[in-house]
Each structure stands twice: as structure tokens, then as C-alpha cells.
């Protein structure tokens, strides 16, 4: 089991490095090819848009053998990245967009595939810790890979970055080959279970899955919603250079690494719902801290957001892994990813429009929405506890029988 844990952390590091390096360089490459910042920004949309097709793509993981499919997706991604070596001028810009879309599709399949494979390779007690370590590894790569990618791009150009990024999924595929699956998934779902409503039904039908996924979705959407507001806070309110955004990104990354290292223990002690609520509250606190006109508090807010946001994601992923039937894990995991990351497609442009009101109103609105979400989760838990404690009625013939049929 420990060997598998190390392998999955290594997989997260390699895939995180390749994707983080290429996601930055793809925009820079398109900008240099076209001279248009608007066109360059569309590379990010190509990456995120396929997450909306998660419920359909996830069904592939339930129909086929998951490990071979994930390995095949990684190898196909490597081939797509090597195709970027054919880019020579503006006429091949479409190829960069095509590879960005391929990255987006691979994210959906690989993330859902890893979520579905982990319970077959690890014990239930290890899932929270390993999910936290994987989150820390990915966040650590987000600090290192963009610097390496940008430096390599400035030195050797986009072809070198594409080749380096293509090597990463090949190494990931090799690591998947040596993972030991101790508990293969049980029988395949029925044809009816392949319907789109299956994943939604599992998410909506179990509170232990529904609440963490919804809290993660709200927090992630609000993180996109306040992106433009954070720019306004730094430049307009604090009157600091735009380079200070790099300091905040590093502070948030450091918080994410720290949060990922401790979240496993919290999940073991408190469970996914409580950790999801705590992460959402921390994210809201970080948004409020960013509203204060003092840069050290803004940095502290970035660290707080960095801790809270991964907690919500790890709590949701662990809840899906531990409360979903094995035969449906692929579809449910992909549907959960859509619920968590799909709202970003709308939240980011809405946040760009809301920033015209100033930097603070979007941050206050995001914090308020997160507080409402946690309040609703707590109210749902209270209602559930009242329901479970409510005595059931019975029609016993005598007082002794009436007492024995009352449940607490």
C-alpha cells in the first residue's frame, strides 16, 4: 500500500509539472504568433471547457478497464504535444488550440481515472492522506513549473517546452504500469447505469458526497470570480506593482502545500463534510482579509485561501471515493469534477464584469456566498439529525409494546 501511495504522489508531481509548464507557455506562444492578448486568453478556455462534458467522458471509465484507458490517454496526450513541433508560424496557431483542447479532455479522463483507481490501490484509511499529499505535490509543481517553462521558452522557444511536457505523460504511463491494484472494481454497471442521470443521482442522493462537492464547487467558482478583483486590490487599492501578484501566488501556493499535508488527518478525525465546511470558511476568511488596506494582511489572506481551497477539493474527492459504488466511480468522479470546476466557465467572466464596482464588492460577495453555503450545509445536517432522532409511530396493543417500538 505504501508503495502505491508513493507512486500516486510521483504521478501527481510529473503530471502537474507538465501541465503547469505547458498551460503558461501555450498562452505566451499564441501571443507571440498572433500578437493578440484576446486570442491568447482563449487557450485557457480550451483547457477548461471540456470539463462540462465530464458526465459523458466519465462513462468511458466505467465501460472500459480503467488503468489501460488512463495509460492510453496519457500516451495520446504525449503524441498531441509532440505534434506542436510542427508549429512554425501563425498558420499553425490552430494546432496550439487543438492541443489545449486535448489537454482539457485528458484532465477530465485522467482526474476521474485516478479518483476511480485509488480505492483499488489503497486502503480506505489511506485515501485522505494520499489525496492530501497529491494536492501538495500538484501545488508545489505550480510554483516551480511555470518558472521552468517560461525560462525554457525564452531560451529555446515553444518547441522545447512542448517536448519536455510530452515526456511527462509518458513517464506517468510507465508509473501506472507498476501500480498494484489489490482490489479490482466489482462488476460493470448495467446499461441503464450508463445514463447521464446515474452520476447526478449518486451525487444528489448521498449527503456525504453532495455536501462536500457543492462546497468545493462554490469555493472554486468564487476563486475564479475574485481573480479580477484581486488585481484591482493590488494595483488600485494597495497601489503596488503588478509583480506583487507573484508574491500572492507564492503565498497561496505555500498555504496549499501546508494544507495538503495536514488534511488527511483531519479527514480521518472529522470526515469529508466537516473538512469541506472548514475549507470553505477559511476561503471566505481569506477573501475578507484581502479587503483590508494593508499588504501583510493581504498576504496572510492568500495563505489562508491556499489552505482552505485544497481542503474543499480533497474532502470532495475523498467523499466520492469512499461512498460511491466501485462500478460507478468513473462516471460519478467525472460528474463531481464538472460540478466543482464547471462553474468557473461563468464565474471568471462574471467576476471580470463585477470588478467595475471596485475590488472589494466581489470579494465581499464571494465571502457571503461561501458563508451561505456553509450555513446551508449545517442546516442540512441539523435536519438530518432531527430526522434520525424522531420516534417512529407504531400501533402496539399495550404500553410495554409501545415502549419497545419507539426508536431514538
PDB file of N, CA and C in Angstrom, residues 189-261:
ATOM      1  N   UNK A 189     -21.376  -1.774 -14.396  1.00  0.00           N
ATOM      2  CA  UNK A 189     -22.751  -1.346 -14.221  1.00  0.00           C
ATOM      3  C   UNK A 189     -23.625  -1.800 -15.379  1.00  0.00           C
ATOM      4  N   UNK A 190     -24.906  -1.818 -15.125  1.00  0.00           N
ATOM      5  CA  UNK A 190     -25.844  -2.191 -16.172  1.00  0.00           C
ATOM      6  C   UNK A 190     -25.926  -1.092 -17.213  1.00  0.00           C
ATOM      7  N   UNK A 191     -26.573  -1.416 -18.336  1.00  0.00           N
ATOM      8  CA  UNK A 191     -26.705  -0.415 -19.396  1.00  0.00           C
ATOM      9  C   UNK A 191     -27.453   0.809 -18.884  1.00  0.00           C
ATOM     10  N   UNK A 192     -28.454   0.580 -18.043  1.00  0.00           N
ATOM     11  CA  UNK A 192     -29.209   1.703 -17.502  1.00  0.00           C
ATOM     12  C   UNK A 192     -28.322   2.604 -16.639  1.00  0.00           C
ATOM     13  N   UNK A 193     -27.321   1.988 -15.983  1.00  0.00           N
ATOM     14  CA  UNK A 193     -26.439   2.767 -15.114  1.00  0.00           C
ATOM     15  C   UNK A 193     -25.501   3.670 -15.901  1.00  0.00           C
ATOM     16  N   UNK A 194     -25.436   3.499 -17.225  1.00  0.00           N
ATOM     17  CA  UNK A 194     -24.580   4.357 -18.037  1.00  0.00           C
ATOM     18  C   UNK A 194     -25.240   5.691 -18.360  1.00  0.00           C
ATOM     19  N   UNK A 195     -26.482   5.885 -17.971  1.00  0.00           N
ATOM     20  CA  UNK A 195     -27.171   7.114 -18.319  1.00  0.00           C
ATOM     21  C   UNK A 195     -26.570   8.296 -17.572  1.00  0.00           C
ATOM     22  N   UNK A 196     -26.786   9.490 -18.136  1.00  0.00           N
ATOM     23  CA  UNK A 196     -26.265  10.706 -17.522  1.00  0.00           C
ATOM     24  C   UNK A 196     -26.804  10.900 -16.126  1.00  0.00           C
ATOM     25  N   UNK A 197     -28.042  10.485 -15.893  1.00  0.00           N
ATOM     26  CA  UNK A 197     -28.662  10.712 -14.593  1.00  0.00           C
ATOM     27  C   UNK A 197     -28.045   9.867 -13.490  1.00  0.00           C
ATOM     28  N   UNK A 198     -27.278   8.834 -13.836  1.00  0.00           N
ATOM     29  CA  UNK A 198     -26.711   7.967 -12.817  1.00  0.00           C
ATOM     30  C   UNK A 198     -25.736   8.730 -11.927  1.00  0.00           C
ATOM     31  N   UNK A 199     -24.789   9.435 -12.545  1.00  0.00           N
ATOM     32  CA  UNK A 199     -23.827  10.202 -11.758  1.00  0.00           C
ATOM     33  C   UNK A 199     -24.496  11.277 -10.928  1.00  0.00           C
ATOM     34  N   UNK A 200     -25.463  11.968 -11.519  1.00  0.00           N
ATOM     35  CA  UNK A 200     -26.183  13.004 -10.779  1.00  0.00           C
ATOM     36  C   UNK A 200     -26.968  12.415  -9.620  1.00  0.00           C
ATOM     37  N   UNK A 201     -27.553  11.225  -9.836  1.00  0.00           N
ATOM     38  CA  UNK A 201     -28.349  10.600  -8.785  1.00  0.00           C
ATOM     39  C   UNK A 201     -27.483  10.223  -7.595  1.00  0.00           C
ATOM     40  N   UNK A 202     -26.285   9.714  -7.848  1.00  0.00           N
ATOM     41  CA  UNK A 202     -25.391   9.347  -6.747  1.00  0.00           C
ATOM     42  C   UNK A 202     -24.947  10.593  -5.987  1.00  0.00           C
ATOM     43  N   UNK A 203     -24.607  11.657  -6.720  1.00  0.00           N
ATOM     44  CA  UNK A 203     -24.185  12.891  -6.058  1.00  0.00           C
ATOM     45  C   UNK A 203     -25.307  13.493  -5.218  1.00  0.00           C
ATOM     46  N   UNK A 204     -26.507  13.537  -5.786  1.00  0.00           N
ATOM     47  CA  UNK A 204     -27.628  14.170  -5.086  1.00  0.00           C
ATOM     48  C   UNK A 204     -28.207  13.287  -3.992  1.00  0.00           C
ATOM     49  N   UNK A 205     -28.048  11.973  -4.127  1.00  0.00           N
ATOM     50  CA  UNK A 205     -28.720  11.063  -3.209  1.00  0.00           C
ATOM     51  C   UNK A 205     -28.007  10.835  -1.900  1.00  0.00           C
ATOM     52  N   UNK A 206     -26.714  11.133  -1.816  1.00  0.00           N
ATOM     53  CA  UNK A 206     -25.960  10.885  -0.592  1.00  0.00           C
ATOM     54  C   UNK A 206     -25.395  12.188  -0.055  1.00  0.00           C
ATOM     55  N   UNK A 207     -25.788  12.533   1.149  1.00  0.00           N
ATOM     56  CA  UNK A 207     -25.348  13.795   1.735  1.00  0.00           C
ATOM     57  C   UNK A 207     -23.828  13.837   1.903  1.00  0.00           C
ATOM     58  N   UNK A 208     -23.229  12.712   2.267  1.00  0.00           N
ATOM     59  CA  UNK A 208     -21.786  12.682   2.487  1.00  0.00           C
ATOM     60  C   UNK A 208     -20.995  12.958   1.214  1.00  0.00           C
ATOM     61  N   UNK A 209     -21.622  12.806   0.047  1.00  0.00           N
ATOM     62  CA  UNK A 209     -20.984  13.193  -1.208  1.00  0.00           C
ATOM     63  C   UNK A 209     -21.475  14.567  -1.653  1.00  0.00           C
ATOM     64  N   UNK A 210     -22.786  14.777  -1.586  1.00  0.00           N
ATOM     65  CA  UNK A 210     -23.393  16.003  -2.118  1.00  0.00           C
ATOM     66  C   UNK A 210     -22.833  17.261  -1.457  1.00  0.00           C
ATOM     67  N   UNK A 211     -22.755  17.271  -0.139  1.00  0.00           N
ATOM     68  CA  UNK A 211     -22.346  18.491   0.562  1.00  0.00           C
ATOM     69  C   UNK A 211     -20.888  18.857   0.272  1.00  0.00           C
ATOM     70  N   UNK A 212     -19.914  17.942   0.401  1.00  0.00           N
ATOM     71  CA  UNK A 212     -18.529  18.336   0.078  1.00  0.00           C
ATOM     72  C   UNK A 212     -18.350  18.790  -1.370  1.00  0.00           C
ATOM     73  N   UNK A 213     -19.037  18.131  -2.316  1.00  0.00           N
ATOM     74  CA  UNK A 213     -18.902  18.512  -3.725  1.00  0.00           C
ATOM     75  C   UNK A 213     -19.475  19.909  -3.961  1.00  0.00           C
ATOM     76  N   UNK A 214     -20.632  20.195  -3.380  1.00  0.00           N
ATOM     77  CA  UNK A 214     -21.229  21.523  -3.543  1.00  0.00           C
ATOM     78  C   UNK A 214     -20.369  22.605  -2.898  1.00  0.00           C
ATOM     79  N   UNK A 215     -19.831  22.325  -1.715  1.00  0.00           N
ATOM     80  CA  UNK A 215     -18.966  23.310  -1.056  1.00  0.00           C
ATOM     81  C   UNK A 215     -17.708  23.561  -1.885  1.00  0.00           C
ATOM     82  N   UNK A 216     -17.128  22.495  -2.436  1.00  0.00           N
ATOM     83  CA  UNK A 216     -15.964  22.678  -3.301  1.00  0.00           C
ATOM     84  C   UNK A 216     -16.330  23.475  -4.546  1.00  0.00           C
ATOM     85  N   UNK A 217     -17.500  23.184  -5.132  1.00  0.00           N
ATOM     86  CA  UNK A 217     -17.933  23.917  -6.316  1.00  0.00           C
ATOM     87  C   UNK A 217     -18.097  25.402  -6.048  1.00  0.00           C
ATOM     88  N   UNK A 218     -18.707  25.740  -4.910  1.00  0.00           N
ATOM     89  CA  UNK A 218     -18.884  27.151  -4.553  1.00  0.00           C
ATOM     90  C   UNK A 218     -17.534  27.822  -4.350  1.00  0.00           C
ATOM     91  N   UNK A 219     -16.640  27.182  -3.600  1.00  0.00           N
ATOM     92  CA  UNK A 219     -15.338  27.783  -3.306  1.00  0.00           C
ATOM     93  C   UNK A 219     -14.507  27.971  -4.575  1.00  0.00           C
ATOM     94  N   UNK A 220     -14.485  26.950  -5.432  1.00  0.00           N
ATOM     95  CA  UNK A 220     -13.693  27.040  -6.663  1.00  0.00           C
ATOM     96  C   UNK A 220     -14.265  28.112  -7.585  1.00  0.00           C
ATOM     97  N   UNK A 221     -15.600  28.159  -7.705  1.00  0.00           N
ATOM     98  CA  UNK A 221     -16.219  29.184  -8.546  1.00  0.00           C
ATOM     99  C   UNK A 221     -15.883  30.583  -8.034  1.00  0.00           C
ATOM    100  N   UNK A 222     -15.927  30.760  -6.714  1.00  0.00           N
ATOM    101  CA  UNK A 222     -15.623  32.074  -6.143  1.00  0.00           C
ATOM    102  C   UNK A 222     -14.140  32.426  -6.293  1.00  0.00           C
ATOM    103  N   UNK A 223     -13.275  31.416  -6.335  1.00  0.00           N
ATOM    104  CA  UNK A 223     -11.854  31.710  -6.562  1.00  0.00           C
ATOM    105  C   UNK A 223     -11.647  32.306  -7.945  1.00  0.00           C
ATOM    106  N   UNK A 224     -12.423  31.827  -8.938  1.00  0.00           N
ATOM    107  CA  UNK A 224     -12.369  32.424 -10.265  1.00  0.00           C
ATOM    108  C   UNK A 224     -13.061  33.772 -10.319  1.00  0.00           C
ATOM    109  N   UNK A 225     -14.142  33.894  -9.568  1.00  0.00           N
ATOM    110  CA  UNK A 225     -14.918  35.137  -9.562  1.00  0.00           C
ATOM    111  C   UNK A 225     -14.098  36.315  -9.030  1.00  0.00           C
ATOM    112  N   UNK A 226     -13.200  36.074  -8.068  1.00  0.00           N
ATOM    113  CA  UNK A 226     -12.465  37.174  -7.428  1.00  0.00           C
ATOM    114  C   UNK A 226     -11.097  37.416  -8.058  1.00  0.00           C
ATOM    115  N   UNK A 227     -10.774  36.713  -9.141  1.00  0.00           N
ATOM    116  CA  UNK A 227      -9.455  36.889  -9.754  1.00  0.00           C
ATOM    117  C   UNK A 227      -9.234  38.333 -10.204  1.00  0.00           C
ATOM    118  N   UNK A 228     -10.182  38.874 -10.940  1.00  0.00           N
ATOM    119  CA  UNK A 228     -10.051  40.263 -11.403  1.00  0.00           C
ATOM    120  C   UNK A 228     -10.062  41.232 -10.229  1.00  0.00           C
ATOM    121  N   UNK A 229     -10.854  40.923  -9.200  1.00  0.00           N
ATOM    122  CA  UNK A 229     -10.916  41.792  -8.027  1.00  0.00           C
ATOM    123  C   UNK A 229      -9.567  41.856  -7.322  1.00  0.00           C
ATOM    124  N   UNK A 230      -8.866  40.734  -7.287  1.00  0.00           N
ATOM    125  CA  UNK A 230      -7.546  40.732  -6.645  1.00  0.00           C
ATOM    126  C   UNK A 230      -6.574  41.625  -7.399  1.00  0.00           C
ATOM    127  N   UNK A 231      -6.657  41.622  -8.720  1.00  0.00           N
ATOM    128  CA  UNK A 231      -5.824  42.546  -9.498  1.00  0.00           C
ATOM    129  C   UNK A 231      -6.124  43.996  -9.111  1.00  0.00           C
ATOM    130  N   UNK A 232      -7.403  44.309  -8.989  1.00  0.00           N
ATOM    131  CA  UNK A 232      -7.801  45.671  -8.639  1.00  0.00           C
ATOM    132  C   UNK A 232      -7.327  46.050  -7.241  1.00  0.00           C
ATOM    133  N   UNK A 233      -7.399  45.108  -6.303  1.00  0.00           N
ATOM    134  CA  UNK A 233      -6.955  45.380  -4.933  1.00  0.00           C
ATOM    135  C   UNK A 233      -5.469  45.723  -4.920  1.00  0.00           C
ATOM    136  N   UNK A 234      -4.672  44.938  -5.627  1.00  0.00           N
ATOM    137  CA  UNK A 234      -3.223  45.144  -5.620  1.00  0.00           C
ATOM    138  C   UNK A 234      -2.846  46.456  -6.302  1.00  0.00           C
ATOM    139  N   UNK A 235      -3.415  46.690  -7.477  1.00  0.00           N
ATOM    140  CA  UNK A 235      -2.992  47.843  -8.273  1.00  0.00           C
ATOM    141  C   UNK A 235      -3.657  49.133  -7.809  1.00  0.00           C
ATOM    142  N   UNK A 236      -4.970  49.093  -7.556  1.00  0.00           N
ATOM    143  CA  UNK A 236      -5.719  50.317  -7.255  1.00  0.00           C
ATOM    144  C   UNK A 236      -5.761  50.637  -5.775  1.00  0.00           C
ATOM    145  N   UNK A 237      -6.094  49.644  -4.958  1.00  0.00           N
ATOM    146  CA  UNK A 237      -6.272  49.900  -3.520  1.00  0.00           C
ATOM    147  C   UNK A 237      -4.935  49.961  -2.785  1.00  0.00           C
ATOM    148  N   UNK A 238      -4.073  48.992  -3.003  1.00  0.00           N
ATOM    149  CA  UNK A 238      -2.784  48.964  -2.310  1.00  0.00           C
ATOM    150  C   UNK A 238      -1.708  49.755  -3.031  1.00  0.00           C
ATOM    151  N   UNK A 239      -1.960  50.095  -4.303  1.00  0.00           N
ATOM    152  CA  UNK A 239      -1.010  50.860  -5.123  1.00  0.00           C
ATOM    153  C   UNK A 239       0.371  50.184  -5.161  1.00  0.00           C
ATOM    154  N   UNK A 240       0.341  48.889  -5.428  1.00  0.00           N
ATOM    155  CA  UNK A 240       1.566  48.106  -5.535  1.00  0.00           C
ATOM    156  C   UNK A 240       1.775  47.690  -6.987  1.00  0.00           C
ATOM    157  N   UNK A 241       3.004  47.371  -7.373  1.00  0.00           N
ATOM    158  CA  UNK A 241       3.239  46.930  -8.758  1.00  0.00           C
ATOM    159  C   UNK A 241       2.595  45.571  -9.016  1.00  0.00           C
ATOM    160  N   UNK A 242       2.319  45.289 -10.274  1.00  0.00           N
ATOM    161  CA  UNK A 242       1.677  44.023 -10.625  1.00  0.00           C
ATOM    162  C   UNK A 242       2.537  42.821 -10.250  1.00  0.00           C
ATOM    163  N   UNK A 243       3.846  43.019 -10.098  1.00  0.00           N
ATOM    164  CA  UNK A 243       4.719  41.917  -9.706  1.00  0.00           C
ATOM    165  C   UNK A 243       4.364  41.378  -8.320  1.00  0.00           C
ATOM    166  N   UNK A 244       3.657  42.185  -7.519  1.00  0.00           N
ATOM    167  CA  UNK A 244       3.233  41.724  -6.187  1.00  0.00           C
ATOM    168  C   UNK A 244       2.254  40.559  -6.302  1.00  0.00           C
ATOM    169  N   UNK A 245       1.573  40.432  -7.452  1.00  0.00           N
ATOM    170  CA  UNK A 245       0.686  39.289  -7.660  1.00  0.00           C
ATOM    171  C   UNK A 245       1.467  37.977  -7.604  1.00  0.00           C
ATOM    172  N   UNK A 246       2.730  38.017  -8.020  1.00  0.00           N
ATOM    173  CA  UNK A 246       3.565  36.824  -7.911  1.00  0.00           C
ATOM    174  C   UNK A 246       3.824  36.444  -6.463  1.00  0.00           C
ATOM    175  N   UNK A 247       3.993  37.453  -5.599  1.00  0.00           N
ATOM    176  CA  UNK A 247       4.166  37.190  -4.170  1.00  0.00           C
ATOM    177  C   UNK A 247       2.920  36.524  -3.596  1.00  0.00           C
ATOM    178  N   UNK A 248       1.750  37.037  -3.988  1.00  0.00           N
ATOM    179  CA  UNK A 248       0.495  36.453  -3.504  1.00  0.00           C
ATOM    180  C   UNK A 248       0.308  35.030  -4.024  1.00  0.00           C
ATOM    181  N   UNK A 249       0.675  34.798  -5.283  1.00  0.00           N
ATOM    182  CA  UNK A 249       0.563  33.449  -5.836  1.00  0.00           C
ATOM    183  C   UNK A 249       1.469  32.477  -5.082  1.00  0.00           C
ATOM    184  N   UNK A 250       2.680  32.922  -4.746  1.00  0.00           N
ATOM    185  CA  UNK A 250       3.593  32.066  -3.991  1.00  0.00           C
ATOM    186  C   UNK A 250       3.064  31.809  -2.587  1.00  0.00           C
ATOM    187  N   UNK A 251       2.490  32.851  -1.962  1.00  0.00           N
ATOM    188  CA  UNK A 251       1.935  32.686  -0.616  1.00  0.00           C
ATOM    189  C   UNK A 251       0.768  31.702  -0.631  1.00  0.00           C
ATOM    190  N   UNK A 252      -0.088  31.818  -1.651  1.00  0.00           N
ATOM    191  CA  UNK A 252      -1.205  30.885  -1.751  1.00  0.00           C
ATOM    192  C   UNK A 252      -0.696  29.469  -2.021  1.00  0.00           C
ATOM    193  N   UNK A 253       0.319  29.336  -2.857  1.00  0.00           N
ATOM    194  CA  UNK A 253       0.885  28.021  -3.117  1.00  0.00           C
ATOM    195  C   UNK A 253       1.483  27.402  -1.863  1.00  0.00           C
ATOM    196  N   UNK A 254       2.165  28.223  -1.050  1.00  0.00           N
ATOM    197  CA  UNK A 254       2.734  27.707   0.198  1.00  0.00           C
ATOM    198  C   UNK A 254       1.624  27.229   1.139  1.00  0.00           C
ATOM    199  N   UNK A 255       0.524  27.987   1.195  1.00  0.00           N
ATOM    200  CA  UNK A 255      -0.607  27.566   2.017  1.00  0.00           C
ATOM    201  C   UNK A 255      -1.220  26.271   1.513  1.00  0.00           C
ATOM    202  N   UNK A 256      -1.276  26.104   0.194  1.00  0.00           N
ATOM    203  CA  UNK A 256      -1.837  24.886  -0.388  1.00  0.00           C
ATOM    204  C   UNK A 256      -0.983  23.664  -0.059  1.00  0.00           C
ATOM    205  N   UNK A 257       0.336  23.838  -0.100  1.00  0.00           N
ATOM    206  CA  UNK A 257       1.225  22.726   0.246  1.00  0.00           C
ATOM    207  C   UNK A 257       1.033  22.335   1.704  1.00  0.00           C
ATOM    208  N   UNK A 258       1.004  23.337   2.580  1.00  0.00           N
ATOM    209  CA  UNK A 258       0.794  23.069   4.001  1.00  0.00           C
ATOM    210  C   UNK A 258      -0.564  22.414   4.253  1.00  0.00           C
ATOM    211  N   UNK A 259      -1.607  22.946   3.614  1.00  0.00           N
ATOM    212  CA  UNK A 259      -2.945  22.398   3.811  1.00  0.00           C
ATOM    213  C   UNK A 259      -3.060  20.966   3.342  1.00  0.00           C
ATOM    214  N   UNK A 260      -2.400  20.635   2.230  1.00  0.00           N
ATOM    215  CA  UNK A 260      -2.453  19.277   1.720  1.00  0.00           C
ATOM    216  C   UNK A 260      -1.772  18.277   2.628  1.00  0.00           C
ATOM    217  N   UNK A 261      -0.767  18.714   3.374  1.00  0.00           N
ATOM    218  CA  UNK A 261      -0.040  17.799   4.252  1.00  0.00           C
ATOM    219  C   UNK A 261      -0.832  17.416   5.495  1.00  0.00           C
TER     220      UNK A 261
END
